[in-house]
Short mmCIF file of C-alpha atoms in Angstrom, two decimals:
data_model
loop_
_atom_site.label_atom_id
_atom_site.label_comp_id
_atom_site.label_asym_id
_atom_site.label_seq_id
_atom_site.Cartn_x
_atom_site.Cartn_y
_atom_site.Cartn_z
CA UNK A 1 89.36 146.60 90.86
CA UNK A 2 87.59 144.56 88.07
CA UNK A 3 85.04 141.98 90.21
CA UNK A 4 85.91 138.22 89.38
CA UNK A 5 82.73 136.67 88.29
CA UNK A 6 81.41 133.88 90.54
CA UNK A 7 80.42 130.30 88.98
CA UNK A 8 77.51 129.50 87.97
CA UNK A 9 76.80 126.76 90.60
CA UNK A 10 78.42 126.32 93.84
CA UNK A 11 80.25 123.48 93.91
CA UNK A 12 79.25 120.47 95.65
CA UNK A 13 79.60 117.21 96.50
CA UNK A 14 78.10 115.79 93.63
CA UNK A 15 80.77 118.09 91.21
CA UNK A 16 83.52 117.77 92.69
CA UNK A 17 83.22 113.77 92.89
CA UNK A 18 82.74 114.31 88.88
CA UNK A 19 85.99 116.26 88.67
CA UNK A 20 88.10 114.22 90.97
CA UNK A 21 86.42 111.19 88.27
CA UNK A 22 87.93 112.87 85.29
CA UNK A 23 91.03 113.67 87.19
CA UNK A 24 91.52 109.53 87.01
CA UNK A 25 90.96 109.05 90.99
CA UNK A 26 90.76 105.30 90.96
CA UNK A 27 87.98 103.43 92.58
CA UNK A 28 88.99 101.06 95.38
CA UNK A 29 92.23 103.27 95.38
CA UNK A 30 94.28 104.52 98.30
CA UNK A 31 95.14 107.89 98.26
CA UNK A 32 97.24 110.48 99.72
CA UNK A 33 95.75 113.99 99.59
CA UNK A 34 97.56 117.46 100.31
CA UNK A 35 94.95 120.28 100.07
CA UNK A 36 94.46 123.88 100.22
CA UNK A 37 90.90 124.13 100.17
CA UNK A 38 90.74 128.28 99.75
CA UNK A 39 92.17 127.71 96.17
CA UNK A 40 89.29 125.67 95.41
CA UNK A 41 86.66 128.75 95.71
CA UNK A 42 83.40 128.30 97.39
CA UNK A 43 82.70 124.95 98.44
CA UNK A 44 79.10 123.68 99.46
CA UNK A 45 79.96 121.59 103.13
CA UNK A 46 83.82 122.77 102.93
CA UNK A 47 86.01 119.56 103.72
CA UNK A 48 83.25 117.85 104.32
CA UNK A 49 82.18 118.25 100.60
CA UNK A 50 85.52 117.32 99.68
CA UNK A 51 86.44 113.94 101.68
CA UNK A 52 82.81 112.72 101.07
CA UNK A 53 83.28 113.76 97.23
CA UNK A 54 86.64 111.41 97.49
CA UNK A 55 84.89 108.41 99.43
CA UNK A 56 82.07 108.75 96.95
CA UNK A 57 84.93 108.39 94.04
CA UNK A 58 87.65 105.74 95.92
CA UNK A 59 84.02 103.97 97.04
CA UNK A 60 83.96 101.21 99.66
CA UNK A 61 87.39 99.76 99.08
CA UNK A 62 89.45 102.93 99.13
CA UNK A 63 91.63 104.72 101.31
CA UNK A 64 92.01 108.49 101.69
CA UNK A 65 95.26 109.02 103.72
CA UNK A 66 96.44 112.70 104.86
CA UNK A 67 99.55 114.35 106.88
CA UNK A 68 98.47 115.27 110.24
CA UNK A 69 101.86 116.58 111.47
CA UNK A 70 102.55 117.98 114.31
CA UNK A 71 106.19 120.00 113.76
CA UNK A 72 105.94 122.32 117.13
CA UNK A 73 106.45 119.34 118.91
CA UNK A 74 110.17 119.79 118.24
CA UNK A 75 113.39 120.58 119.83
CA UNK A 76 112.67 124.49 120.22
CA UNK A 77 116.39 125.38 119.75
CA UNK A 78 115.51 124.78 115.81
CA UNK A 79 112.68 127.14 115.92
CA UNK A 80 112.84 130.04 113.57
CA UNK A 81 109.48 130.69 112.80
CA UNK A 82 109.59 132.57 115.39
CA UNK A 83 112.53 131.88 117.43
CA UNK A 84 112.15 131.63 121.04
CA UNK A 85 114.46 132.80 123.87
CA UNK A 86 117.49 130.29 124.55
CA UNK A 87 116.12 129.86 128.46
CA UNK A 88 112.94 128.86 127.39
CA UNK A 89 114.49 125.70 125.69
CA UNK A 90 114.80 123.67 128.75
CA UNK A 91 110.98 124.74 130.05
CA UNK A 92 109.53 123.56 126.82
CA UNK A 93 111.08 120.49 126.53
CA UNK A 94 110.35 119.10 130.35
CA UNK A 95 106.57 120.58 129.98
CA UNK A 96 105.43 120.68 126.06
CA UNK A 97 102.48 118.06 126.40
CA UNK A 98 103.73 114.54 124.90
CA UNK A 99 102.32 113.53 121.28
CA UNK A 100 98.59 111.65 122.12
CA UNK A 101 97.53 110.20 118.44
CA UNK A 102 93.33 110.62 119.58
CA UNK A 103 93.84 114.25 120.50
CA UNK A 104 97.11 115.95 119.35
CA UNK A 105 95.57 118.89 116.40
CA UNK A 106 97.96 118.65 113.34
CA UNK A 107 99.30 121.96 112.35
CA UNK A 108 99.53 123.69 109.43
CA UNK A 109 98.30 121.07 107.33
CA UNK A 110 94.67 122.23 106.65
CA UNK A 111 91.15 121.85 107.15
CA UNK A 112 90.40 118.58 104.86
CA UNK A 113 93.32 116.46 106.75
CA UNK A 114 92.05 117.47 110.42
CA UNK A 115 88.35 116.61 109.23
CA UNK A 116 89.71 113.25 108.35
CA UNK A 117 91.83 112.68 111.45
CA UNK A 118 88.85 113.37 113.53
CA UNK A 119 86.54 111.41 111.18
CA UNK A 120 84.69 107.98 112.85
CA UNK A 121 86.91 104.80 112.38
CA UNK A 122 89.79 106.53 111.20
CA UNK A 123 93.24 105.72 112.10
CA UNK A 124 96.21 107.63 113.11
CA UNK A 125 100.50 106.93 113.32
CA UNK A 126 102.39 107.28 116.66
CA UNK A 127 105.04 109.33 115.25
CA UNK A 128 105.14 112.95 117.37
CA UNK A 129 106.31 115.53 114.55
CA UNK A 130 105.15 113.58 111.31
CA UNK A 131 101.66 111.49 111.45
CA UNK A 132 99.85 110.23 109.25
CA UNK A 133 95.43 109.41 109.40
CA UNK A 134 93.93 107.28 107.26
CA UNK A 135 90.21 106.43 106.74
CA UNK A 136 89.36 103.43 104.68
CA UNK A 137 90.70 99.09 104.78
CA UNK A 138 93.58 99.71 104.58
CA UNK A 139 93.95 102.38 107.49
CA UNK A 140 95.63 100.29 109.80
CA UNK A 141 98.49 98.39 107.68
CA UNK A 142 99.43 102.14 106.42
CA UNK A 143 99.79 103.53 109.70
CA UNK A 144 101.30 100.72 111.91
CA UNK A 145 104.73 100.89 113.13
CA UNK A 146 105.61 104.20 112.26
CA UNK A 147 109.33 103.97 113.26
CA UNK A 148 110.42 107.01 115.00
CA UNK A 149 113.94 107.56 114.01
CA UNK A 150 112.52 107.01 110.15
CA UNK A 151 110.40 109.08 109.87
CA UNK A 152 109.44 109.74 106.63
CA UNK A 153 111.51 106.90 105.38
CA UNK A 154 110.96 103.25 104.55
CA UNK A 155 109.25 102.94 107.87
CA UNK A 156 106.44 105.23 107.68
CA UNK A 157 103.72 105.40 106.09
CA UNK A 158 104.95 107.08 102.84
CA UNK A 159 106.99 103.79 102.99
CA UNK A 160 103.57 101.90 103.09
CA UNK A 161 101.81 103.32 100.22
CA UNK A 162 104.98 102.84 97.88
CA UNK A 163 103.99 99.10 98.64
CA UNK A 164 100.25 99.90 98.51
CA UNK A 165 101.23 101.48 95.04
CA UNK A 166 99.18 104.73 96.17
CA UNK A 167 98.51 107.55 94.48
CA UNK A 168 99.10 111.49 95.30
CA UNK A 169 96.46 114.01 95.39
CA UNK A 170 97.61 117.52 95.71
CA UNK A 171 94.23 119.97 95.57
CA UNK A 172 94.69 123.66 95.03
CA UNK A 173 98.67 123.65 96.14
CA UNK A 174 101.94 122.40 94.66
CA UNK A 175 104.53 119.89 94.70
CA UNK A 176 106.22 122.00 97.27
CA UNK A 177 103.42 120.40 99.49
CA UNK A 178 104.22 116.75 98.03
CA UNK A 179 105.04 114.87 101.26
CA UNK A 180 106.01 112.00 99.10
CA UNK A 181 108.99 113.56 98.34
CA UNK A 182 110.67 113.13 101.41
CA UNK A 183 111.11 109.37 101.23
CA UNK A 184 113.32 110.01 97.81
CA UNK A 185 115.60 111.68 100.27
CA UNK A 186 116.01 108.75 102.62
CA UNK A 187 117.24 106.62 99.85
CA UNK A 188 120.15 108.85 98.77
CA UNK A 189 123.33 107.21 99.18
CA UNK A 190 124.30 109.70 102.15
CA UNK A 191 121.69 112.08 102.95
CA UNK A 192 122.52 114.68 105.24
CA UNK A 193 121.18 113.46 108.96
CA UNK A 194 120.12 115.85 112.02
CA UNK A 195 119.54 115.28 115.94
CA UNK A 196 115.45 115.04 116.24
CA UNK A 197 113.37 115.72 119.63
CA UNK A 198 109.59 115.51 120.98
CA UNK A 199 107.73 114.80 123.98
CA UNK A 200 105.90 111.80 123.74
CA UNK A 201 103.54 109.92 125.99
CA UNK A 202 105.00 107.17 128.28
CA UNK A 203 103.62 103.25 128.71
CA UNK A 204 102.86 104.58 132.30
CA UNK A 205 100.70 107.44 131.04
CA UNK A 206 103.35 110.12 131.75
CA UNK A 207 105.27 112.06 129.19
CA UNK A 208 108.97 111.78 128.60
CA UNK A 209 111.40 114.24 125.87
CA UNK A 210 113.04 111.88 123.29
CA UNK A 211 115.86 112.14 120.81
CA UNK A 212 116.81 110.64 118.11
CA UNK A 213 118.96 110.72 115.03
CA UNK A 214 117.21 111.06 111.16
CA UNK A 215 118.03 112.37 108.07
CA UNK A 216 117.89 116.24 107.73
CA UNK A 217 114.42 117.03 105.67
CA UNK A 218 114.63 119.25 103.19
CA UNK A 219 112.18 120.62 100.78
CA UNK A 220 113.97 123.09 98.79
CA UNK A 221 113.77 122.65 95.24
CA UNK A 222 110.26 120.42 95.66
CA UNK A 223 108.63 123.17 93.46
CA UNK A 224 111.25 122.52 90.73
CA UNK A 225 111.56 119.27 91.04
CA UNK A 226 107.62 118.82 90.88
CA UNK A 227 107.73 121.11 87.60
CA UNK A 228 110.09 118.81 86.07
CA UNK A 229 108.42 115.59 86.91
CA UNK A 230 105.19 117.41 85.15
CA UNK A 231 107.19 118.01 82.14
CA UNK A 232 107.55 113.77 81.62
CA UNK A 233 103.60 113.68 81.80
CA UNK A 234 103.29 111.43 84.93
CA UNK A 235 101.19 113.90 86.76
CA UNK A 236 97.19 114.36 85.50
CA UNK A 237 96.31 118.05 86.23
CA UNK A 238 92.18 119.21 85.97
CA UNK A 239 90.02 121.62 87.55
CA UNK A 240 88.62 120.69 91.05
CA UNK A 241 86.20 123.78 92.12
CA UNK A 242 88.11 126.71 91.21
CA UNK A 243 91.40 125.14 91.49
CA UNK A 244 93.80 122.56 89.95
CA UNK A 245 94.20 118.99 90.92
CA UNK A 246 97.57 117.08 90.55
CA UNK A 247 96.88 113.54 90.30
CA UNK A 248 100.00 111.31 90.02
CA UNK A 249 101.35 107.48 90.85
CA UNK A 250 103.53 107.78 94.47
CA UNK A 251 105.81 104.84 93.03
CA UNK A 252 106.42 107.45 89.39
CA UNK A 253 106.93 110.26 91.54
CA UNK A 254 109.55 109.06 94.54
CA UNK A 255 111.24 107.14 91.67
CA UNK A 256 111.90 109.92 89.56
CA UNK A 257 112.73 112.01 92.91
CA UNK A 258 115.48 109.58 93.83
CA UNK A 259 116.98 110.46 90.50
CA UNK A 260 117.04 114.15 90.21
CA UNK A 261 117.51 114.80 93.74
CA UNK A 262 120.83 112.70 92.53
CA UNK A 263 121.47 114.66 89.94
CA UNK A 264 120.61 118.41 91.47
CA UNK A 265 121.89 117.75 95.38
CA UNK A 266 125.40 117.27 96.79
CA UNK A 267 125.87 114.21 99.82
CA UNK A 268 128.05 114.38 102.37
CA UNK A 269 130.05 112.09 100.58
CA UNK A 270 130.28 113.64 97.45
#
């Protein structure tokens, strides 16, 4: 095995805020990050490095914004990953603790978005499979009134920083991690629409199982559709650490979704 040779400075802080500079990450900004930090290489401070590297960047008037989803709070008969046994069903729904936004972990979605979620002053949606945290002014208007049976739609936060004209920032993964994506799928004429549950905290301070109707999620083809939307050059790529950085406009990128997922999915009523 031929030994990879290591850079010639750790990267810190102070770098990666350069990089993320070239990269066009725009000061007073608001944006949403997706990040796989081990594809970056050795970090000085891990997350840390890289949110304050951002804040540094975005400065006082900026918003950093990450998924902090929580998707095993769902109806276990949909688990595949692994499956569980068909009696359990009924024990996990009455006892599976309900979704509390100050203390719920995300899963899966990575070191940098559970340092921000737990970060002072920042600010988190209600929703009980797909939250969002933000840190920054304008925290609170992006997460507020999450709906729950839209949940990655018009009234969610994705929905939000459309209006906020956001960027995405995808660090050391692909577009097959590009949330953003999601919402071009809720404005499809007829997308394809599944039964949804969670446990969720009660007004009372209980915990209740809830269901609800949404559209069916569906992220097959992201990769492809990310490599096309590439090819028009509305997405700045650059080094950050040992990695790439995709840097691109939320508004270019759902708006050019909307139209291949058009053009490359069937609808129910097509």
């Amino acid at each position: 095995m031929i030994a990879t040779a290591a850079p010639a400075r750790p990267h810190t802080r102070a770098s990666l805020a350069a990089q993320l500079r070239d990269l066009g990450v725009r000061p007073g900004g608001t944006v949403l990050v997706h990040a796989g930090l081990r594809g970056l290489g050795f970090l000085c401070g891990g997350p840390e490095a890289v949110l304050l590297a951002l804040r540094d960047v975005l400065g006082p008037e900026g918003t950093v914004v990450v998924p902090t989803h929580t998707p095993d709070n769902s109806d276990p008969a949909d688990w595949t990953n692994p499956p569980v046994p068909t009696q359990w069903w009924p024990v996990i729904r009455a006892e599976l603790p309900g979704f509390d936004p100050a203390v719920t972990p995300s899963r899966f979605m990575g070191a940098l978005a559970e340092l921000v979620r737990t970060w002072p002053g920042a600010r988190r949606s209600h929703h009980p499979q797909v939250s969002f945290a933000a840190l920054g002014p304008a925290a609170d208007r992006i997460v507020a009134g999450h709906a729950l049976a839209d949940m990655l739609g018009e009234g969610s936060p994705l929905g939000r920083l459309y209006d906020l004209d956001a960027d995405v920032l995808l660090l050391g993964v692909d577009h097959g991690c590009n949330t953003s994506l999601h919402l071009a799928e809720y404005r499809q004429p007829a997308p394809p629409r599944q039964r949804c549950g969670a446990a969720v905290l009660t007004a009372e301070g209980g915990r209740e199982w809830v269901w609800w109707e949404d559209v069916r999620l569906d992220d097959d083809g992201f990769a492809r559709l990310g490599a096309d939307l590439e090819a028009t050059g509305a997405v700045r790529l650059g080094p950050v650490g040992d990695g790439t950085g995709r840097l691109m406009r939320q508004r270019a990128a759902v708006d050019f979704a909307v139209d291949w997922l058009a053009r490359n999915r069937r609808t129910e009523e097509a």
